[in-house]
XYZ file of C-alpha atoms in Angstrom:
605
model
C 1.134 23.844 -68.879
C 3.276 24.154 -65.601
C 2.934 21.114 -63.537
C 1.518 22.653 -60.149
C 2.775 20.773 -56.800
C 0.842 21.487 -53.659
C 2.382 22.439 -50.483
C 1.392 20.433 -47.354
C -0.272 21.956 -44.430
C 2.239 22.925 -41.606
C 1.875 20.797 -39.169
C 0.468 21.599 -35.823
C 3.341 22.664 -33.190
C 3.081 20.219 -30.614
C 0.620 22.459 -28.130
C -2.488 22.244 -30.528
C -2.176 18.822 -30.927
C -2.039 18.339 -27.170
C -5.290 20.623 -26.873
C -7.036 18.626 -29.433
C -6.546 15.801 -27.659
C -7.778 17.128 -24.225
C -10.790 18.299 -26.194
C -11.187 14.538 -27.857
C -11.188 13.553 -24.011
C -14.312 15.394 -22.894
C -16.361 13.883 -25.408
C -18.713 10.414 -23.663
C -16.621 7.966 -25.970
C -13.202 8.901 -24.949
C -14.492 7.887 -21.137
C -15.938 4.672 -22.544
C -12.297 3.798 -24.335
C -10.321 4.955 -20.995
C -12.820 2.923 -19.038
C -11.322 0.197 -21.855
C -8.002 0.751 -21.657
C -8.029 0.106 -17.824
C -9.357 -3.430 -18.080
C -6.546 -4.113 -20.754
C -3.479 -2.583 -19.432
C -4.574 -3.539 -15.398
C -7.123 -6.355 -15.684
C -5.900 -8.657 -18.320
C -2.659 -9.310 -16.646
C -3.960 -9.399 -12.991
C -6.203 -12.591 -14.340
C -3.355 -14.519 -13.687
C -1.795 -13.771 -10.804
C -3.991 -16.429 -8.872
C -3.388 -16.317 -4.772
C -0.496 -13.817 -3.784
C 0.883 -13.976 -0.282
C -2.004 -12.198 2.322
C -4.875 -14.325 0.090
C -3.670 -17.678 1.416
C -3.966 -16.256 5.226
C -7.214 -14.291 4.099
C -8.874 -16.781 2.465
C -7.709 -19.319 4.566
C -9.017 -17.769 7.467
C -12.628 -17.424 5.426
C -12.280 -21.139 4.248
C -12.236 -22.600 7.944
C -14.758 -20.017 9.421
C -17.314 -19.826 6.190
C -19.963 -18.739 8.925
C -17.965 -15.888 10.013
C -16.343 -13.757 6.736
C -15.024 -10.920 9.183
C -12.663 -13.584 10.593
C -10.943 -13.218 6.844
C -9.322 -9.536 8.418
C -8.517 -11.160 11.842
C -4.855 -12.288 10.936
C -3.117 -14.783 13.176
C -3.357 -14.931 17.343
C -4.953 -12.805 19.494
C -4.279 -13.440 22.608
C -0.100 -13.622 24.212
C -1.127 -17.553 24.584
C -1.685 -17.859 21.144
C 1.206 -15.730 19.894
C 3.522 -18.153 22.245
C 2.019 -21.172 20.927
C 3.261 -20.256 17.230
C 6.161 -18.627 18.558
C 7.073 -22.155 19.681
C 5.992 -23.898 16.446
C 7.898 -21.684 13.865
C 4.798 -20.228 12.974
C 6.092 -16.432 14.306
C 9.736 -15.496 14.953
C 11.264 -15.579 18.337
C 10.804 -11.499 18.535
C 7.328 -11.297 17.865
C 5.459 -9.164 20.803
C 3.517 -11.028 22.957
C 0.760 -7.605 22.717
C 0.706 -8.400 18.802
C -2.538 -8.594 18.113
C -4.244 -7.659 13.850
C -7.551 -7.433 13.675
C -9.852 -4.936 10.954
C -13.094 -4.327 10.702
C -14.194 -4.486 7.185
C -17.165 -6.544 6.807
C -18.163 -5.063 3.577
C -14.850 -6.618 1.518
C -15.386 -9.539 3.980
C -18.164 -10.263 2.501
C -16.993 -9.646 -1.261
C -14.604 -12.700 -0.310
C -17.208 -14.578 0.886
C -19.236 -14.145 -1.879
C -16.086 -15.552 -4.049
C -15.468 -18.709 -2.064
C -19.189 -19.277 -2.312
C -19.741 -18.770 -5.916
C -16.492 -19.803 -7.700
C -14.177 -20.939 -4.767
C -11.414 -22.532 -7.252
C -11.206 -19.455 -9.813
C -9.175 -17.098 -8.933
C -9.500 -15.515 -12.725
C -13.114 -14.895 -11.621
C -12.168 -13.311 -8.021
C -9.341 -11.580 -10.062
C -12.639 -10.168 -12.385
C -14.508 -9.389 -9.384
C -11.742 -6.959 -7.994
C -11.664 -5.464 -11.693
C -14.812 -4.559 -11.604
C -14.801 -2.683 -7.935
C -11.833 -0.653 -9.471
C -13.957 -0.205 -12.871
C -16.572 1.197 -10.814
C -13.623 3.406 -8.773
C -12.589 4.937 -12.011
C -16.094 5.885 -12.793
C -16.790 7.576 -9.973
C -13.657 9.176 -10.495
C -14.875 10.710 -13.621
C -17.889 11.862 -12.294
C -16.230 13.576 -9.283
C -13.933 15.208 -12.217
C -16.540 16.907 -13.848
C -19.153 17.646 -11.002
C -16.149 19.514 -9.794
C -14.877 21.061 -13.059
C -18.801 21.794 -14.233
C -18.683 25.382 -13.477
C -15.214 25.951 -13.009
C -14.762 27.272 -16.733
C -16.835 29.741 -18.643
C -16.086 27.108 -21.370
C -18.184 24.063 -20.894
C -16.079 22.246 -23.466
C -12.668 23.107 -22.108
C -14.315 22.229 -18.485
C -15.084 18.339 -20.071
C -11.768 18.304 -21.846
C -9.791 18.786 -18.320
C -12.104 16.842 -16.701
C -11.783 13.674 -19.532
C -7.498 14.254 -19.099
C -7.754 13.722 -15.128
C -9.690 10.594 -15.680
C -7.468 9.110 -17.975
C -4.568 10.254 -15.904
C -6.175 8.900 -12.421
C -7.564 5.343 -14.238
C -4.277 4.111 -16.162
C -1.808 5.010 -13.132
C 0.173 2.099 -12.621
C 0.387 2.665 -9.075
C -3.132 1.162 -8.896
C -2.199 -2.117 -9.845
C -1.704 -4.029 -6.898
C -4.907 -2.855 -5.765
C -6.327 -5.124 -8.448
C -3.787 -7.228 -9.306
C -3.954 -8.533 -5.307
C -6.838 -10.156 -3.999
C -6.084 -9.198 -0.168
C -5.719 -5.330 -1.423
C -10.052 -5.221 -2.688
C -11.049 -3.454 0.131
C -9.010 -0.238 -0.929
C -10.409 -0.380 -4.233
C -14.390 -1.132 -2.803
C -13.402 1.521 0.034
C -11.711 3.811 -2.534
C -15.418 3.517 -4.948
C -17.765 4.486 -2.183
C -15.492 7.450 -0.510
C -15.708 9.295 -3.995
C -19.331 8.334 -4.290
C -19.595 9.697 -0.735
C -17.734 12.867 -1.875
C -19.291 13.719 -5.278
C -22.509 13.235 -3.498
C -21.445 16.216 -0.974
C -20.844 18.377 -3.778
C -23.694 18.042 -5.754
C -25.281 18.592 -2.901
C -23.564 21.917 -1.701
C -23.039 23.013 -5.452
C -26.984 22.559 -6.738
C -28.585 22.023 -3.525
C -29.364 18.390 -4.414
C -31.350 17.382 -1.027
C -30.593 13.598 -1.062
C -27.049 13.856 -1.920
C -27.131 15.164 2.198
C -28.041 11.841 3.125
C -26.578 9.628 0.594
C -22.742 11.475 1.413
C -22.707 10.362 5.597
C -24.058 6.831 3.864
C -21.406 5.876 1.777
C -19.021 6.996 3.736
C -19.969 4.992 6.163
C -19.802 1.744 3.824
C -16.304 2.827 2.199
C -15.077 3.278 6.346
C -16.946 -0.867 6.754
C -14.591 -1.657 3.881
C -11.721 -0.311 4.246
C -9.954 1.887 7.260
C -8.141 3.922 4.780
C -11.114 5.127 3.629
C -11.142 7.769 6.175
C -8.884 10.193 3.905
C -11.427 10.911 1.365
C -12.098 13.538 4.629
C -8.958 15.651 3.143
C -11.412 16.159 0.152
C -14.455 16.768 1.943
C -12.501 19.636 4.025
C -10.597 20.815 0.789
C -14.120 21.337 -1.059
C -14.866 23.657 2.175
C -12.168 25.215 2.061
C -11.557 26.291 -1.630
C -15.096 25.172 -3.624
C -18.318 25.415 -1.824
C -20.083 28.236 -2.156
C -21.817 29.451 1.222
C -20.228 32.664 1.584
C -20.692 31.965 5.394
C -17.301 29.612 6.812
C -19.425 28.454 9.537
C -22.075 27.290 6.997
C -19.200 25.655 5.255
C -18.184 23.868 8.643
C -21.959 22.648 9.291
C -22.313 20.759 6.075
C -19.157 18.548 7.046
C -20.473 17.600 10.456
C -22.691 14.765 9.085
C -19.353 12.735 7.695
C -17.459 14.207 11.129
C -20.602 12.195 12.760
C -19.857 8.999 10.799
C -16.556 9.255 11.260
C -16.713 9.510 14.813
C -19.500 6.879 15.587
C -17.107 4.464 12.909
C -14.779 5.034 15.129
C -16.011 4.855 18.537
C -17.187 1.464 17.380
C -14.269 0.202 15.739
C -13.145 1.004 19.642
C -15.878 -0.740 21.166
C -14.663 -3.885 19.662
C -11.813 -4.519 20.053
C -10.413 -3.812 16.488
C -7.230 -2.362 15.601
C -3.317 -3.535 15.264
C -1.249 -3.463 18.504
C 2.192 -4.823 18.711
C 2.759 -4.024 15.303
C 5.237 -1.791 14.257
C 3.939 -0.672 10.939
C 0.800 1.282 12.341
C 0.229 4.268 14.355
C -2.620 5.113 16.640
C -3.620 8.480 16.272
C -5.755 8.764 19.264
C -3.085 7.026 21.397
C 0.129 8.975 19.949
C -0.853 12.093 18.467
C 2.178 14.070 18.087
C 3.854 10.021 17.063
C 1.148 10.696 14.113
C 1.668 14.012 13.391
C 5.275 13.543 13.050
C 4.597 10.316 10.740
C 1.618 11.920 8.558
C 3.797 14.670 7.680
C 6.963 12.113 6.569
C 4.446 9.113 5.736
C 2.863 11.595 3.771
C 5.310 13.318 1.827
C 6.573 9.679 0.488
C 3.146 9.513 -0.754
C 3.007 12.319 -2.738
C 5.911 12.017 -4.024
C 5.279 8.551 -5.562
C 2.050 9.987 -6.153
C 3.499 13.002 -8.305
C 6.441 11.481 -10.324
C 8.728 8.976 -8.153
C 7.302 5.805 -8.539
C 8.151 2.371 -7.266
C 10.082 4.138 -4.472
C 8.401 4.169 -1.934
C 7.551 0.564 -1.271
C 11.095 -0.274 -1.426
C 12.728 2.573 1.067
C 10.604 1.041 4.569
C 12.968 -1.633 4.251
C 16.282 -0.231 3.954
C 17.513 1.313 7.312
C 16.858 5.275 7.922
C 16.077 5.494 3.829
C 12.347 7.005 5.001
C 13.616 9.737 7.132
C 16.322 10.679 3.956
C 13.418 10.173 1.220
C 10.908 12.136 2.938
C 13.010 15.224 3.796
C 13.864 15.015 -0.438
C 10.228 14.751 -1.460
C 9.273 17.337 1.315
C 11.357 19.437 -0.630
C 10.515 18.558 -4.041
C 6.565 19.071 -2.961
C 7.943 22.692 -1.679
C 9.715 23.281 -5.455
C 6.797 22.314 -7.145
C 4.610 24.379 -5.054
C 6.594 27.453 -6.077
C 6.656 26.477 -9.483
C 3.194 26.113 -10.152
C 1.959 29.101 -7.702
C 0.871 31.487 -10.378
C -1.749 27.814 -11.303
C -2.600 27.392 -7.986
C -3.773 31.533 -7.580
C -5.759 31.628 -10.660
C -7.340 28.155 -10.680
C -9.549 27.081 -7.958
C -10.312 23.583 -8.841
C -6.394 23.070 -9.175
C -6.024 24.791 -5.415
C -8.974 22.203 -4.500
C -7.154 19.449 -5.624
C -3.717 19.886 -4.496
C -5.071 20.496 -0.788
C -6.840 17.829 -0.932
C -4.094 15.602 -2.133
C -2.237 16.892 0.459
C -4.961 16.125 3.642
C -5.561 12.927 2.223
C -2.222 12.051 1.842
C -1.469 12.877 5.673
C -4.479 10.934 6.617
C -2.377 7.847 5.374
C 0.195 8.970 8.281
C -1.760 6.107 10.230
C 0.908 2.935 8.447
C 3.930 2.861 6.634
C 3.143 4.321 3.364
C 2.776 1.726 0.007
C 2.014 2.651 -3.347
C -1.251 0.965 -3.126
C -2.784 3.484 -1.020
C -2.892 6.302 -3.534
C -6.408 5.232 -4.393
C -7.684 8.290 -2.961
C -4.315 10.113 -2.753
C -3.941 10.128 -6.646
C -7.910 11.911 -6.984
C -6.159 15.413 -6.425
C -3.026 14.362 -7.984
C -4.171 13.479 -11.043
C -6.539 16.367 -11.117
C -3.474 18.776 -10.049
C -1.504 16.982 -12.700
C -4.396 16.927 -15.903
C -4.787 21.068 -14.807
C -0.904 21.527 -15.203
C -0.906 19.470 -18.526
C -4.369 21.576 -20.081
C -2.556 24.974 -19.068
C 0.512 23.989 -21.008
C -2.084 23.169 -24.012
C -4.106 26.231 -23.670
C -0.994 28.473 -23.666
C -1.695 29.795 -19.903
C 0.995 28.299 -18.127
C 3.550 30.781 -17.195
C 7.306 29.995 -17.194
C 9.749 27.871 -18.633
C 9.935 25.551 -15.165
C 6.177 25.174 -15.167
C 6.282 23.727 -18.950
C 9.288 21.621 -18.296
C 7.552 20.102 -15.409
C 4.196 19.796 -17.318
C 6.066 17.456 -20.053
C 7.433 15.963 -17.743
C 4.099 14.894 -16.201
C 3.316 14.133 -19.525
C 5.803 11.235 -19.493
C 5.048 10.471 -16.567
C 1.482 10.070 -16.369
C 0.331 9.590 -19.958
C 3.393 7.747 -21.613
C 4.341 6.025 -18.826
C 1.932 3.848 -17.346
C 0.552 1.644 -20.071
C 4.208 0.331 -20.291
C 4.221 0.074 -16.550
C 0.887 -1.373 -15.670
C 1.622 -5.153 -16.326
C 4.869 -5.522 -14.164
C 3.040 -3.583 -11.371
C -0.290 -5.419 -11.452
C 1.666 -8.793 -11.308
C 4.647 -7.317 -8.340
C 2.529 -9.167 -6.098
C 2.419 -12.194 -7.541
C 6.141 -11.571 -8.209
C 7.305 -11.972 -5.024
C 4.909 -14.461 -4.083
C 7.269 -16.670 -6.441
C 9.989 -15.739 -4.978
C 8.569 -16.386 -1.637
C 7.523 -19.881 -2.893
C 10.940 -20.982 -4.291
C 12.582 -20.099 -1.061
C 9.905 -21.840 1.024
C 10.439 -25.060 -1.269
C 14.221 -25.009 -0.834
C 13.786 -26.246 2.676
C 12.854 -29.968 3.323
C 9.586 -31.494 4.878
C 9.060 -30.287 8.600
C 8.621 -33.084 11.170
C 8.203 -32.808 14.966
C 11.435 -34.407 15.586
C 13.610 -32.246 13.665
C 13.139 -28.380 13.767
C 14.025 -26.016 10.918
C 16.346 -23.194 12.210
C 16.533 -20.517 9.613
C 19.662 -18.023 10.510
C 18.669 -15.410 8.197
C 16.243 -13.935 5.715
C 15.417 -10.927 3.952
C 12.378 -9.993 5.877
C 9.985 -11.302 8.564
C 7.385 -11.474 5.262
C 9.215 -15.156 5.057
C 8.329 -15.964 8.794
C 4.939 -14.945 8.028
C 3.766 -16.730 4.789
C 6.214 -19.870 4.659
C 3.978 -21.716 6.994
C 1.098 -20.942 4.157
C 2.967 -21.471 1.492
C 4.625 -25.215 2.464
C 0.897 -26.136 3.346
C -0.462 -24.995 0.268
C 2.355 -27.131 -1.469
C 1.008 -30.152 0.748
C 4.404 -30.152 3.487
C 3.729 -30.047 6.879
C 2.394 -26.700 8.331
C 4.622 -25.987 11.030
C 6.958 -23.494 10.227
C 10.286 -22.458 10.699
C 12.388 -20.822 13.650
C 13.758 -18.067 11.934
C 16.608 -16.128 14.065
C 16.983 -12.282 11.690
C 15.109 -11.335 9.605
C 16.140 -8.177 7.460
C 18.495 -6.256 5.450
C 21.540 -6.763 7.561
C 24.208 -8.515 7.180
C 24.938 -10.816 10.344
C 27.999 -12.024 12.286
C 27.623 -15.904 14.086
C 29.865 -16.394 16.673
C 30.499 -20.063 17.972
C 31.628 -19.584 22.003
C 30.865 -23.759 22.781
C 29.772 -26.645 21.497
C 25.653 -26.038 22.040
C 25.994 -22.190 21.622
C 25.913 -19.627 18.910
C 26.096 -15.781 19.213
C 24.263 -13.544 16.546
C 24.955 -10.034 15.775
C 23.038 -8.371 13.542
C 20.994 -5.255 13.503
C 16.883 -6.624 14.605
C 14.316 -4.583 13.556
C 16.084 -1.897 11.668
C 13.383 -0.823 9.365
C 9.835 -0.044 9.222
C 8.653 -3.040 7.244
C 11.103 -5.063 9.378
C 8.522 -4.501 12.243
C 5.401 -6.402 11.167
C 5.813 -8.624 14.734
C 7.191 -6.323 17.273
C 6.493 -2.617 17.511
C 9.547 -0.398 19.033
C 7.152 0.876 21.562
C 7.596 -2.725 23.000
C 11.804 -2.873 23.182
C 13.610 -6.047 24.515
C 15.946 -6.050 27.290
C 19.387 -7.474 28.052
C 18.705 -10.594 29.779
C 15.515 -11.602 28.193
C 14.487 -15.166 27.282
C 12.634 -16.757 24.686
C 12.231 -20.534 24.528
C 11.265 -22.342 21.190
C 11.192 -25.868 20.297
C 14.565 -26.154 22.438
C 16.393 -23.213 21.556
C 16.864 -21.520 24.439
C 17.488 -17.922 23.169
C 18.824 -14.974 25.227
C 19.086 -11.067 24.847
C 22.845 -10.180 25.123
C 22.805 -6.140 23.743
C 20.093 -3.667 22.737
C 20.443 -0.125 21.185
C 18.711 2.877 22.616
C 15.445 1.921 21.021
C 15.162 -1.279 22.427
C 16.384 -3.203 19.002
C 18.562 -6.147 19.358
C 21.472 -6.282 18.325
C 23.306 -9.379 19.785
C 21.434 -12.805 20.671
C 23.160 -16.261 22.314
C 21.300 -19.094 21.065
C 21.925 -22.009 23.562
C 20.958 -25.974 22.881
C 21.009 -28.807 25.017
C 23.469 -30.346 23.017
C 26.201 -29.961 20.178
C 24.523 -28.382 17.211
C 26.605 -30.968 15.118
C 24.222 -33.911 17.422
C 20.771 -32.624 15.966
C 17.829 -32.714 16.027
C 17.801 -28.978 14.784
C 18.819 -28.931 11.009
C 20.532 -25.574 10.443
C 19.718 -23.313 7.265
C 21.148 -19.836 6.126
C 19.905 -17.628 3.053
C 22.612 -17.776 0.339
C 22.049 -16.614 -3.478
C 18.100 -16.144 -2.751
C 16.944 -18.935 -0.915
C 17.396 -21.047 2.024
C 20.765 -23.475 2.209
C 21.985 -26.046 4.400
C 24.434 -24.260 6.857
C 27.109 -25.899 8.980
C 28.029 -23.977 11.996
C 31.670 -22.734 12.681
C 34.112 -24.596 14.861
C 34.035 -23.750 18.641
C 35.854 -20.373 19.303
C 35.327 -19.081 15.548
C 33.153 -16.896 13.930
C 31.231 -16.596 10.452
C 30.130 -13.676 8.682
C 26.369 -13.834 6.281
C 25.781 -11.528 3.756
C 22.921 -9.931 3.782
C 20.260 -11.562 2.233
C 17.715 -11.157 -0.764
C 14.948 -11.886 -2.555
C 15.371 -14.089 -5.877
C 13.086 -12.472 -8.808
C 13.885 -14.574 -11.051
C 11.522 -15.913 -13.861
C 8.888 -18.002 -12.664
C 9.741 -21.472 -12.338
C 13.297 -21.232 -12.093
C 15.010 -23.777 -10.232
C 15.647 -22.270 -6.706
């Protein structure tokens, strides 16, 4: 008898075995595991990342005003007194705007702080947990918006729960997210982020099955998510995307009527916010819509097209080109016109799929909305809802056989690395970046010696005015003195020191030069030749200014030799602060520019 072999089953081409798992992803089990996945790929490693550079002003500020936890959001001085005084103690830079004035309103995350200094003031793994858990809740709400909005999208109800499960896992295991959990001070996007889309799904059960209380429970949690976070406010893109491409009134000014409720909150929210005096003046990195509206328009169209383009497949780019001199204005004319080719390339989706149409729009609204600060990764909360919606409709149409062209599939693979293989290899270096540079930041700020009142620091150079702003924290955390350091340029310039006498340097390098070089001083507020600024005896003059009002050449005068003291002089060399000796009279020296040391933790400096 003929010994019979078997032939295996072909297996499936790679298509099916991407459908099967989109259909695996609709099933109630599949959102428990993603729900999973996120606390071990984001939460496990942001456990340890303890306080990270805004948490020691944050919680500072909530540790000497326990009474008061909205006095955690109202960073450093607030009146031009105040900004002197720490001008003249090294606690701000010499350029810092006398109008500088931070201040938000977000008494809801105030209070999530307070509760954690109250409850378990010396774990930070527990106030780690507690941010974990406001992003937990994010995600679910996430998934809930998914397949509210998805429910009768499809004549296939199984199909409708397989897109919706993709977009969740998509939207929860984006890497992007991890600073907002990973970082203490970054909560209030993450408990802002969980009550906008619990504002939104509300709306559309509401318009979609006429569910009466979702009316009033959509204007109330918006109004929360706006108390705990400004950028809150772009979960509006959605609400007006939903109007635009979803609800059903067949009536556009019935559509229009069901947003003014939220337009009401908004409005009120703001006209408060006004009232009392909250906002950011003097500071560079913000932009008042109300005061500067074209300013905005212009920046929520570039501001927003770095978004989406981290937001859609450049990641880790964005944070990095606001410091690097005219990089935004190059990036966002490139991503403007990636968003354009992808637009084209996925046109044919867009026209047949409504809920894809809904979500790109309002990715794009929300996204703009953002226009308001210099754009960070950690503001996709709400950004990445419609992406990863517009991303898990691309991916299902490649599965289901329905996407058309050769471009559209190459782009949906790529997504597919992008999104799905990506970001669990991703999420632990971006949930600890934070706490990254807070090392650095600490190994610097330990290279320089005690402070004492009769010998000021003078710091020549460093890579940005984030030094200036947390070394004063960070030496009194260590137990040095507080008083901080009179840094000179801060940036990514390199800088020329000229010697003309005995008691007198001359700096040339290029002040404020990029966005996140502008934390103190906002261009709106430009220097002039022949301005003064006294600290701690440096006597410090204005010698040239570029059309914006920028610095670009200082004279530092002293009563005496700088060889005679009291000053001791510093420049940043190979990552870190270093004793400096000035040149001799009627020469010059030329500084590299300086930056930041990643290296391992605990490194020697």
């Amino acid at each position: 008898m003929a010994h019979e072999t078997s032939t295996p089953a072909p297996e499936a081409p790679p298509r099916a075995r991407l459908a099967r798992l989109i259909a695996w992803l609709g099933r109630p089990r599949a959102r428990l595991l993603v729900l999973l996945a996120v606390a071990l790929l984001i939460g496990l490693p942001a456990l340890g990342n303890g306080f990270a550079l805004d948490d020691l002003l944050l919680l500072g500020e909530g540790a000497r005003a326990p009474g008061d936890p909205q006095a955690m959001f109202e960073l450093g001085p607030q009146t031009p007194a105040e900004v002197d005084a720490w001008r003249r103690d090294g606690l701000y830079p010499w350029w810092a705007s006398d109008a500088l004035q931070i201040r938000f309103f977000r008494p809801l995350s105030a209070l999530s702080h307070a509760l954690d200094l109250a409850l378990w003031p010396t774990s930070t793994r527990l106030m780690h947990l507690h941010s974990l858990a406001w992003y937990l809740l994010l995600v679910a709400a996430a998934g809930a918006l998914y397949r509210e909005v998805l429910r009768e999208r499809d004549a296939a109800p199984r199909r409708a729960a397989g897109l919706a499960g993709l977009a969740l896992l998509v939207y929860a295991i984006d890497d992007a997210h991890g600073a907002n959990v990973g970082w203490l001070a970054a909560r209030n996007s993450a408990i802002g982020g969980a009550l906008a889309i619990a504002a939104l799904l509300a709306h559309v059960r509401a318009r979609s099955r006429g569910w009466r209380i979702g009316q009033v429970l959509a204007p109330a949690a918006l109004a929360l998510a706006l108390l705990a976070a400004e950028a809150s406010i772009a979960v509006l893109g959605y609400f007006a995307a939903y109007a635009v491409v979803l609800d059903p009134a067949p009536s556009w000014r019935r559509r229009a009527a069901a947003l003014l409720p939220s337009i009401a909150v908004v409005v009120a929210w703001l006209a408060l916010y006004r009232a009392l005096g909250y906002g950011a003046t003097g500071c560079g990195l913000y932009t008042d819509p109300l005061a500067d509206p074209l300013g905005f328009v212009a920046a929520a169209i570039t501001r927003g097209a770095l978004l989406i383009g981290a937001q859609l497949g450049l990641p880790m780019v964005v944070d990095l080109v606001g410091f690097i001199p005219g990089a935004s204005a190059v990036a966002a004319g490139l991503f403007l016109a990636l968003i354009a080719l992808v637009a084209w390339i996925l046109a044919p989706l867009l026209r047949r799929c409504a809920a894809a149409r809904f979500f790109a729009l309002g990715m794009l609204l929300a996204a703009a909305a953002h226009g308001t600060t210099v754009p960070q990764e950690r503001y996709l909360l709400l950004v990445g809802v419609g992406g990863a919606g517009l991303v898990a409709a691309t991916i299902a149409a490649l599965a289901w056989g329905e996407l058309r062209g050769r471009l559209a599939r190459a782009l949906a693979w790529l997504w597919i690395v992008l999104h799905v293989a990506a970001p669990p290899l991703l999420a632990a270096p971006r949930t600890t970046g934070t706490s990254t540079l807070h090392a650095s930041l600490e190994r610097a700020a330990a290279a320089l010696p005690q402070t004492d009142a009769a010998a000021p620091i003078v710091l020549l150079n460093a890579p940005g005015d984030l030094f200036a702003l947390y070394v004063p924290a960070l030496r009194e955390a260590a137990g040095a003195a507080p008083r901080g350091v009179h840094l000179l340029y801060a940036g990514a310039g390199a800088i020329t020191v000229e010697r003309p006498s005995a008691a007198q340097l001359v700096l040339r390098a290029p002040w404020l030069a990029a966005p996140g070089d502008r934390v103190l001083r906002d261009l709106g507020d430009p220097l002039r030749v022949g301005e003064r600024v006294d600290v701690d005896g440096l006597h410090i003059e204005v010698l040239e200014v570029d059309e914006r009002g920028a610095p670009r050449a200082i004279r530092v005068d002293l009563s005496a030799p700088l060889e005679a003291g009291p000053a001791r002089w510093f420049a940043w060399i190979d990552g870190a602060p270093r004793p400096w000796a000035p040149p001799a009279v009627g020469e010059s020296a030329a500084l590299a520019p300086a930056t930041w040391d990643f290296a391992t933790p605990g490194a020697a400096p």
